[in-house]
mmCIF file of C-alpha atoms in Angstrom:
data_model
loop_
_atom_site.group_PDB
_atom_site.id
_atom_site.type_symbol
_atom_site.label_atom_id
_atom_site.label_comp_id
_atom_site.label_asym_id
_atom_site.label_seq_id
_atom_site.Cartn_x
_atom_site.Cartn_y
_atom_site.Cartn_z
ATOM 1 C CA SER A 6 -41.919 -25.380 4.101
ATOM 2 C CA GLN A 7 -38.534 -24.186 2.975
ATOM 3 C CA GLN A 8 -35.729 -26.592 2.346
ATOM 4 C CA GLY A 9 -32.716 -24.322 2.368
ATOM 5 C CA GLU A 10 -31.091 -22.310 5.057
ATOM 6 C CA GLU A 11 -28.612 -19.538 4.444
ATOM 7 C CA ASP A 12 -25.874 -18.638 6.823
ATOM 8 C CA PRO A 13 -25.241 -16.045 8.089
ATOM 9 C CA GLN A 14 -28.664 -14.411 8.334
ATOM 10 C CA ALA A 15 -27.026 -11.006 8.102
ATOM 11 C CA LEU A 16 -23.606 -9.865 6.955
ATOM 12 C CA SER A 17 -22.078 -6.402 7.009
ATOM 13 C CA ILE A 18 -18.761 -5.677 5.268
ATOM 14 C CA GLN A 19 -16.734 -2.763 3.950
ATOM 15 C CA GLU A 20 -16.718 -1.961 0.261
ATOM 16 C CA GLY A 21 -13.910 -3.848 -1.476
ATOM 17 C CA GLU A 22 -14.023 -6.811 0.882
ATOM 18 C CA ASN A 23 -15.248 -10.256 -0.135
ATOM 19 C CA ALA A 24 -18.604 -11.573 1.042
ATOM 20 C CA THR A 25 -19.247 -15.253 1.586
ATOM 21 C CA MET A 26 -22.630 -16.746 2.321
ATOM 22 C CA ASN A 27 -23.566 -20.373 2.697
ATOM 23 C CA CYS A 28 -26.610 -22.458 1.945
ATOM 24 C CA SER A 29 -27.562 -25.870 3.263
ATOM 25 C CA TYR A 30 -30.367 -28.034 1.945
ATOM 26 C CA LYS A 31 -32.016 -31.297 2.878
ATOM 27 C CA THR A 32 -32.808 -33.490 -0.108
ATOM 28 C CA SER A 33 -31.176 -34.494 -3.381
ATOM 29 C CA ILE A 34 -31.256 -31.836 -6.055
ATOM 30 C CA ASN A 35 -30.805 -31.404 -9.783
ATOM 31 C CA ASN A 36 -29.651 -27.815 -9.626
ATOM 32 C CA LEU A 37 -28.993 -25.085 -7.126
ATOM 33 C CA GLN A 38 -29.433 -21.449 -7.971
ATOM 34 C CA TRP A 39 -28.645 -18.185 -6.243
ATOM 35 C CA TYR A 40 -30.941 -15.195 -6.456
ATOM 36 C CA ARG A 41 -30.674 -11.618 -5.284
ATOM 37 C CA GLN A 42 -33.536 -9.495 -3.992
ATOM 38 C CA ASN A 43 -33.675 -5.777 -3.379
ATOM 39 C CA SER A 44 -36.213 -4.180 -1.096
ATOM 40 C CA GLY A 45 -38.341 -7.299 -0.678
ATOM 41 C CA ARG A 46 -39.624 -7.319 -4.228
ATOM 42 C CA GLY A 47 -38.682 -9.271 -7.364
ATOM 43 C CA LEU A 48 -35.808 -11.699 -7.363
ATOM 44 C CA VAL A 49 -33.007 -11.597 -9.914
ATOM 45 C CA HIS A 50 -31.296 -14.780 -11.006
ATOM 46 C CA LEU A 51 -27.530 -14.712 -10.425
ATOM 47 C CA ILE A 52 -26.083 -18.112 -11.174
ATOM 48 C CA LEU A 53 -27.005 -21.785 -11.533
ATOM 49 C CA ILE A 54 -24.841 -24.732 -10.614
ATOM 50 C CA ARG A 55 -25.782 -28.270 -11.567
ATOM 51 C CA SER A 56 -25.506 -31.200 -9.200
ATOM 52 C CA ASN A 57 -22.571 -32.641 -11.165
ATOM 53 C CA GLU A 58 -20.612 -29.388 -10.960
ATOM 54 C CA ARG A 59 -18.419 -28.368 -8.040
ATOM 55 C CA GLU A 60 -17.583 -24.766 -8.829
ATOM 56 C CA LYS A 61 -18.788 -22.070 -11.160
ATOM 57 C CA HIS A 62 -17.783 -18.478 -11.836
ATOM 58 C CA SER A 63 -19.666 -15.521 -13.231
ATOM 59 C CA GLY A 64 -17.964 -12.128 -13.079
ATOM 60 C CA ARG A 65 -17.343 -11.339 -9.401
ATOM 61 C CA LEU A 66 -19.410 -14.328 -8.300
ATOM 62 C CA ARG A 67 -18.056 -17.738 -7.392
ATOM 63 C CA VAL A 68 -20.355 -20.578 -6.402
ATOM 64 C CA THR A 69 -19.342 -23.919 -4.974
ATOM 65 C CA LEU A 70 -21.473 -26.993 -4.447
ATOM 66 C CA ASP A 71 -20.793 -29.961 -2.192
ATOM 67 C CA THR A 72 -23.541 -32.511 -2.718
ATOM 68 C CA SER A 73 -22.088 -34.857 -0.096
ATOM 69 C CA LYS A 74 -22.604 -32.155 2.532
ATOM 70 C CA LYS A 75 -25.704 -30.764 0.857
ATOM 71 C CA SER A 76 -24.269 -27.288 0.922
ATOM 72 C CA SER A 77 -23.314 -24.446 -1.375
ATOM 73 C CA SER A 78 -21.485 -21.185 -0.965
ATOM 74 C CA LEU A 79 -21.671 -17.890 -2.818
ATOM 75 C CA LEU A 80 -18.625 -15.644 -2.837
ATOM 76 C CA ILE A 81 -18.862 -12.053 -4.012
ATOM 77 C CA THR A 82 -15.427 -10.579 -4.558
ATOM 78 C CA ALA A 83 -14.498 -6.900 -4.359
ATOM 79 C CA SER A 84 -17.920 -5.981 -3.027
ATOM 80 C CA ARG A 85 -19.621 -2.721 -3.920
ATOM 81 C CA ALA A 86 -22.293 -0.721 -2.154
ATOM 82 C CA ALA A 87 -24.654 -1.724 -4.960
ATOM 83 C CA ASP A 88 -24.303 -5.367 -3.875
ATOM 84 C CA THR A 89 -26.364 -4.557 -0.778
ATOM 85 C CA ALA A 90 -29.378 -6.876 -1.004
ATOM 86 C CA SER A 91 -30.763 -10.161 0.261
ATOM 87 C CA TYR A 92 -29.375 -13.316 -1.296
ATOM 88 C CA PHE A 93 -31.269 -16.587 -1.526
ATOM 89 C CA CYS A 94 -30.351 -20.057 -2.631
ATOM 90 C CA ALA A 95 -33.009 -22.115 -4.360
ATOM 91 C CA THR A 96 -33.031 -25.828 -4.994
ATOM 92 C CA ASP A 97 -35.237 -27.711 -7.383
ATOM 93 C CA ALA A 98 -37.130 -30.775 -6.328
ATOM 94 C CA PRO A 99 -39.088 -33.558 -8.007
ATOM 95 C CA GLY A 100 -42.115 -32.049 -9.698
ATOM 96 C CA ASN A 101 -40.240 -28.853 -10.479
ATOM 97 C CA GLN A 102 -40.950 -27.206 -7.164
ATOM 98 C CA PHE A 103 -38.477 -24.595 -6.134
ATOM 99 C CA TYR A 104 -37.443 -24.340 -2.509
ATOM 100 C CA PHE A 105 -35.892 -21.112 -1.320
ATOM 101 C CA GLY A 106 -33.808 -20.632 1.757
ATOM 102 C CA THR A 107 -34.369 -17.989 4.385
ATOM 103 C CA GLY A 108 -31.834 -15.611 2.858
ATOM 104 C CA THR A 109 -28.724 -13.686 3.839
ATOM 105 C CA SER A 110 -29.052 -9.937 4.174
ATOM 106 C CA LEU A 111 -25.845 -8.348 2.909
ATOM 107 C CA THR A 112 -24.907 -4.758 3.680
ATOM 108 C CA VAL A 113 -21.862 -3.285 1.956
ATOM 109 C CA ILE A 114 -20.683 -0.110 3.645
ATOM 110 C CA PRO A 115 -19.165 2.482 1.307
ATOM 111 C CA GLY B 24 -38.131 -7.811 -24.191
ATOM 112 C CA ALA B 25 -40.740 -7.336 -21.487
ATOM 113 C CA GLY B 26 -40.272 -9.185 -18.243
ATOM 114 C CA VAL B 27 -42.840 -10.694 -15.912
ATOM 115 C CA SER B 28 -45.402 -8.156 -14.810
ATOM 116 C CA GLN B 29 -47.798 -8.323 -11.886
ATOM 117 C CA THR B 30 -50.824 -6.238 -11.077
ATOM 118 C CA PRO B 31 -51.695 -4.562 -8.868
ATOM 119 C CA SER B 32 -48.382 -3.666 -7.263
ATOM 120 C CA ASN B 33 -50.154 -3.052 -3.975
ATOM 121 C CA LYS B 34 -53.515 -4.239 -2.733
ATOM 122 C CA VAL B 35 -55.140 -3.298 0.543
ATOM 123 C CA THR B 36 -58.300 -5.137 1.481
ATOM 124 C CA GLU B 37 -60.419 -5.882 4.503
ATOM 125 C CA LYS B 38 -60.615 -9.189 6.250
ATOM 126 C CA GLY B 39 -63.190 -11.446 4.630
ATOM 127 C CA LYS B 40 -62.972 -9.885 1.168
ATOM 128 C CA TYR B 41 -62.076 -11.606 -2.094
ATOM 129 C CA VAL B 42 -58.970 -10.589 -4.052
ATOM 130 C CA GLU B 43 -57.460 -11.436 -7.418
ATOM 131 C CA LEU B 44 -53.808 -11.022 -8.249
ATOM 132 C CA ARG B 45 -52.659 -11.103 -11.855
ATOM 133 C CA CYS B 46 -49.437 -12.289 -13.437
ATOM 134 C CA ASP B 47 -48.332 -11.716 -17.035
ATOM 135 C CA PRO B 48 -45.415 -14.038 -17.785
ATOM 136 C CA ILE B 49 -42.696 -13.567 -20.352
ATOM 137 C CA SER B 50 -44.117 -14.366 -23.765
ATOM 138 C CA GLY B 51 -43.533 -17.983 -24.732
ATOM 139 C CA HIS B 52 -42.707 -19.189 -21.245
ATOM 140 C CA THR B 53 -44.629 -22.396 -20.630
ATOM 141 C CA ALA B 54 -44.037 -22.674 -16.889
ATOM 142 C CA LEU B 55 -45.496 -20.256 -14.358
ATOM 143 C CA TYR B 56 -45.018 -20.239 -10.608
ATOM 144 C CA TRP B 57 -46.657 -18.447 -7.701
ATOM 145 C CA TYR B 58 -44.869 -17.808 -4.419
ATOM 146 C CA ARG B 59 -45.707 -16.023 -1.200
ATOM 147 C CA GLN B 60 -43.091 -14.163 0.767
ATOM 148 C CA SER B 61 -43.518 -12.902 4.297
ATOM 149 C CA LEU B 62 -41.260 -10.292 5.837
ATOM 150 C CA GLY B 63 -37.806 -11.641 6.557
ATOM 151 C CA GLN B 64 -38.494 -14.969 4.909
ATOM 152 C CA GLY B 65 -37.667 -16.559 1.591
ATOM 153 C CA PRO B 66 -40.325 -17.111 -1.067
ATOM 154 C CA GLU B 67 -42.654 -19.994 -0.274
ATOM 155 C CA PHE B 68 -43.856 -22.110 -3.183
ATOM 156 C CA LEU B 69 -47.623 -22.067 -3.782
ATOM 157 C CA ILE B 70 -48.418 -23.515 -7.209
ATOM 158 C CA TYR B 71 -46.797 -24.349 -10.521
ATOM 159 C CA PHE B 72 -48.408 -24.388 -13.983
ATOM 160 C CA GLN B 73 -47.110 -26.106 -17.064
ATOM 161 C CA GLY B 74 -49.209 -24.687 -19.863
ATOM 162 C CA THR B 75 -52.827 -24.392 -18.750
ATOM 163 C CA GLY B 76 -52.783 -27.074 -16.107
ATOM 164 C CA ALA B 77 -51.636 -26.891 -12.516
ATOM 165 C CA ALA B 78 -48.791 -29.387 -12.409
ATOM 166 C CA ASP B 79 -48.305 -28.982 -8.674
ATOM 167 C CA ASP B 80 -50.587 -27.105 -6.286
ATOM 168 C CA SER B 81 -49.275 -28.689 -3.107
ATOM 169 C CA GLY B 82 -48.079 -25.357 -1.755
ATOM 170 C CA LEU B 83 -51.512 -23.740 -1.598
ATOM 171 C CA PRO B 84 -52.158 -23.317 2.149
ATOM 172 C CA ASN B 85 -55.893 -24.102 2.086
ATOM 173 C CA ASP B 86 -58.961 -24.103 -0.133
ATOM 174 C CA ARG B 87 -59.355 -20.330 0.100
ATOM 175 C CA PHE B 88 -56.506 -20.094 -2.402
ATOM 176 C CA PHE B 89 -57.005 -20.936 -6.053
ATOM 177 C CA ALA B 90 -55.133 -20.114 -9.243
ATOM 178 C CA VAL B 91 -55.957 -20.377 -12.925
ATOM 179 C CA ARG B 92 -54.151 -20.040 -16.219
ATOM 180 C CA PRO B 93 -56.913 -20.647 -18.762
ATOM 181 C CA GLU B 94 -54.991 -19.909 -21.964
ATOM 182 C CA GLY B 95 -51.525 -20.903 -20.867
ATOM 183 C CA SER B 96 -50.307 -17.347 -20.523
ATOM 184 C CA VAL B 97 -51.759 -14.928 -17.959
ATOM 185 C CA SER B 98 -52.463 -16.380 -14.536
ATOM 186 C CA THR B 99 -54.705 -15.167 -11.726
ATOM 187 C CA LEU B 100 -54.262 -16.071 -8.077
ATOM 188 C CA LYS B 101 -57.565 -15.855 -6.238
ATOM 189 C CA ILE B 102 -57.950 -15.615 -2.475
ATOM 190 C CA GLN B 103 -61.369 -15.937 -0.880
ATOM 191 C CA ARG B 104 -62.363 -14.730 2.583
ATOM 192 C CA THR B 105 -59.013 -13.087 3.147
ATOM 193 C CA GLU B 106 -57.437 -13.231 6.584
ATOM 194 C CA ARG B 107 -54.832 -10.964 8.176
ATOM 195 C CA GLY B 108 -52.339 -13.817 7.944
ATOM 196 C CA ASP B 109 -52.601 -13.679 4.152
ATOM 197 C CA SER B 110 -50.738 -10.373 4.177
ATOM 198 C CA ALA B 111 -47.506 -10.884 2.242
ATOM 199 C CA VAL B 112 -45.816 -10.181 -1.068
ATOM 200 C CA TYR B 113 -47.085 -12.541 -3.752
ATOM 201 C CA LEU B 114 -44.473 -13.263 -6.387
ATOM 202 C CA CYS B 115 -44.951 -14.737 -9.819
ATOM 203 C CA ALA B 116 -42.215 -16.262 -11.966
ATOM 204 C CA SER B 117 -42.093 -17.809 -15.410
ATOM 205 C CA SER B 118 -39.568 -20.020 -17.137
ATOM 206 C CA LEU B 119 -38.792 -22.007 -20.254
ATOM 207 C CA GLY B 120 -36.201 -24.198 -18.580
ATOM 208 C CA THR B 121 -34.535 -24.185 -15.203
ATOM 209 C CA THR B 122 -34.096 -20.481 -14.537
ATOM 210 C CA GLN B 123 -37.133 -18.652 -13.230
ATOM 211 C CA TYR B 124 -37.694 -14.983 -14.005
ATOM 212 C CA PHE B 125 -39.577 -13.118 -11.332
ATOM 213 C CA GLY B 126 -42.039 -10.284 -11.452
ATOM 214 C CA PRO B 127 -41.915 -7.376 -8.992
ATOM 215 C CA GLY B 128 -44.621 -8.886 -6.820
ATOM 216 C CA THR B 129 -47.943 -7.741 -5.405
ATOM 217 C CA ARG B 130 -47.921 -6.558 -1.812
ATOM 218 C CA LEU B 131 -51.189 -7.679 -0.236
ATOM 219 C CA THR B 132 -52.277 -6.133 3.037
ATOM 220 C CA VAL B 133 -55.341 -7.487 4.791
ATOM 221 C CA LEU B 134 -56.669 -5.135 7.445
#
């Protein structure tokens, strides 16, 4: 079973706007990662945030983590059409299992 | 360097048949993971190898599914007596640390 849930399930924005997607999880974690997936195939790692971190930046990406609420958010600034993809959060668990959420499908309209 | 590769990219089989899916991890990566992803869902954990041994196989849905990694590199996911419900994209990932690097997946269709 999957631990995480992304919200919203689908998001459609205009190019240049910011996109925010959220992830909630159920158990304690060591790390939380965000991945991107195009066309239902391989996933690409975007960013990792550790449980003792609250915010992290990488280029146009900003990730926040609130362990008290068991939630994380991914912000993509100045979106581009090429950002159109599905985005998943993944949490690690004891035994090195990875739990993925259900994903947010982002569409950026040129 | 080369990333994770998976073969075949697509596999169509009939219900009841046996299939093998192969994963070639990034060279030197000790950890290897298998996931299954159904349409509109996130990847679902199946099994995790550390070296040659299966460190966690709790995600395998039943005893029709089995995976091996005999030399600590290439891994094969084996599905016996396939069922239509096994149709999905099977993803493999490898890692040295926390970040997993994914292959392009094998799309399995059971008719």
